[in-house]
């Protein structure tokens, strides 16, 4: 039997039923694919809105997961931790052709070393598993990471919570990450450890879903190990300036030198203030370049015109009343 290459014949499983999974289902349902959504509870709204099937699964039951994934070509994960590790194992056993892990953030080579990442949540273990199975001589499974930087929706009214996203990243609420657009406040890293301006890559979650769907049309057998896309790349200072310009108000701005961020991290750790410790960790990771990269390889490969951050901000917030 020849190798399957027609995208129209593909069966795609989306693991998770949160806000980003919903966007993926919406975009992929525009193509001639069989869409299967894996969730721990029923979601009839997926079936009615996107003409897809929802399978209620127990991520601790590998045999059931393997059974559900039989005949699936591509798995796109929006879950993390032990659930994703079990999903990878089940996908490999079910002979899934390609796996997309839940790594929709900065580029892989900008992450902290394994064992030192405060936001890891078994991410490094998942990537190591995928590397191992991609090199297996028997029933190898390809994988591709989609790197997009930071979702614009971190800066939306209500934050990621309003989009049913960000459950595991500890920045679900408005103002949890650098800028509170509604209150006109910003707290940003002043410079990188080398004293250079801090850059950040950002993309709207809607556009990331569009990019993923467009990449599927290219054919998963042609995918590289990592796809990089972006809507906007700019410095943290310019990010704050755009927020101020669009809102038409002067923002209250705090710029944190790198060594000061490190000092605050030690202080919050000693005092057991976990919320502020994570807040400062996000500033430190941003200053370290976790969410930036230079060249993209997906923007020019597909016909997706991503929304700029300024336009997204104007459409989402508009000028202050």
GROMACS .gro file of N, CA, C and O in nm, residues 125 166 205:
model
   12
  125UNK      N    1   1.049   1.680   2.899
  125UNK     CA    2   1.032   1.535   2.891
  125UNK      C    3   0.953   1.496   2.766
  125UNK      O    4   0.987   1.399   2.697
  166UNK      N    5  -0.459   2.955   2.895
  166UNK     CA    6  -0.361   2.995   2.996
  166UNK      C    7  -0.375   2.929   3.131
  166UNK      O    8  -0.322   2.979   3.230
  205UNK      N    9  -0.372   3.432   1.886
  205UNK     CA   10  -0.407   3.289   1.888
  205UNK      C   11  -0.489   3.252   1.765
  205UNK      O   12  -0.475   3.141   1.712
   0.00000   0.00000   0.00000
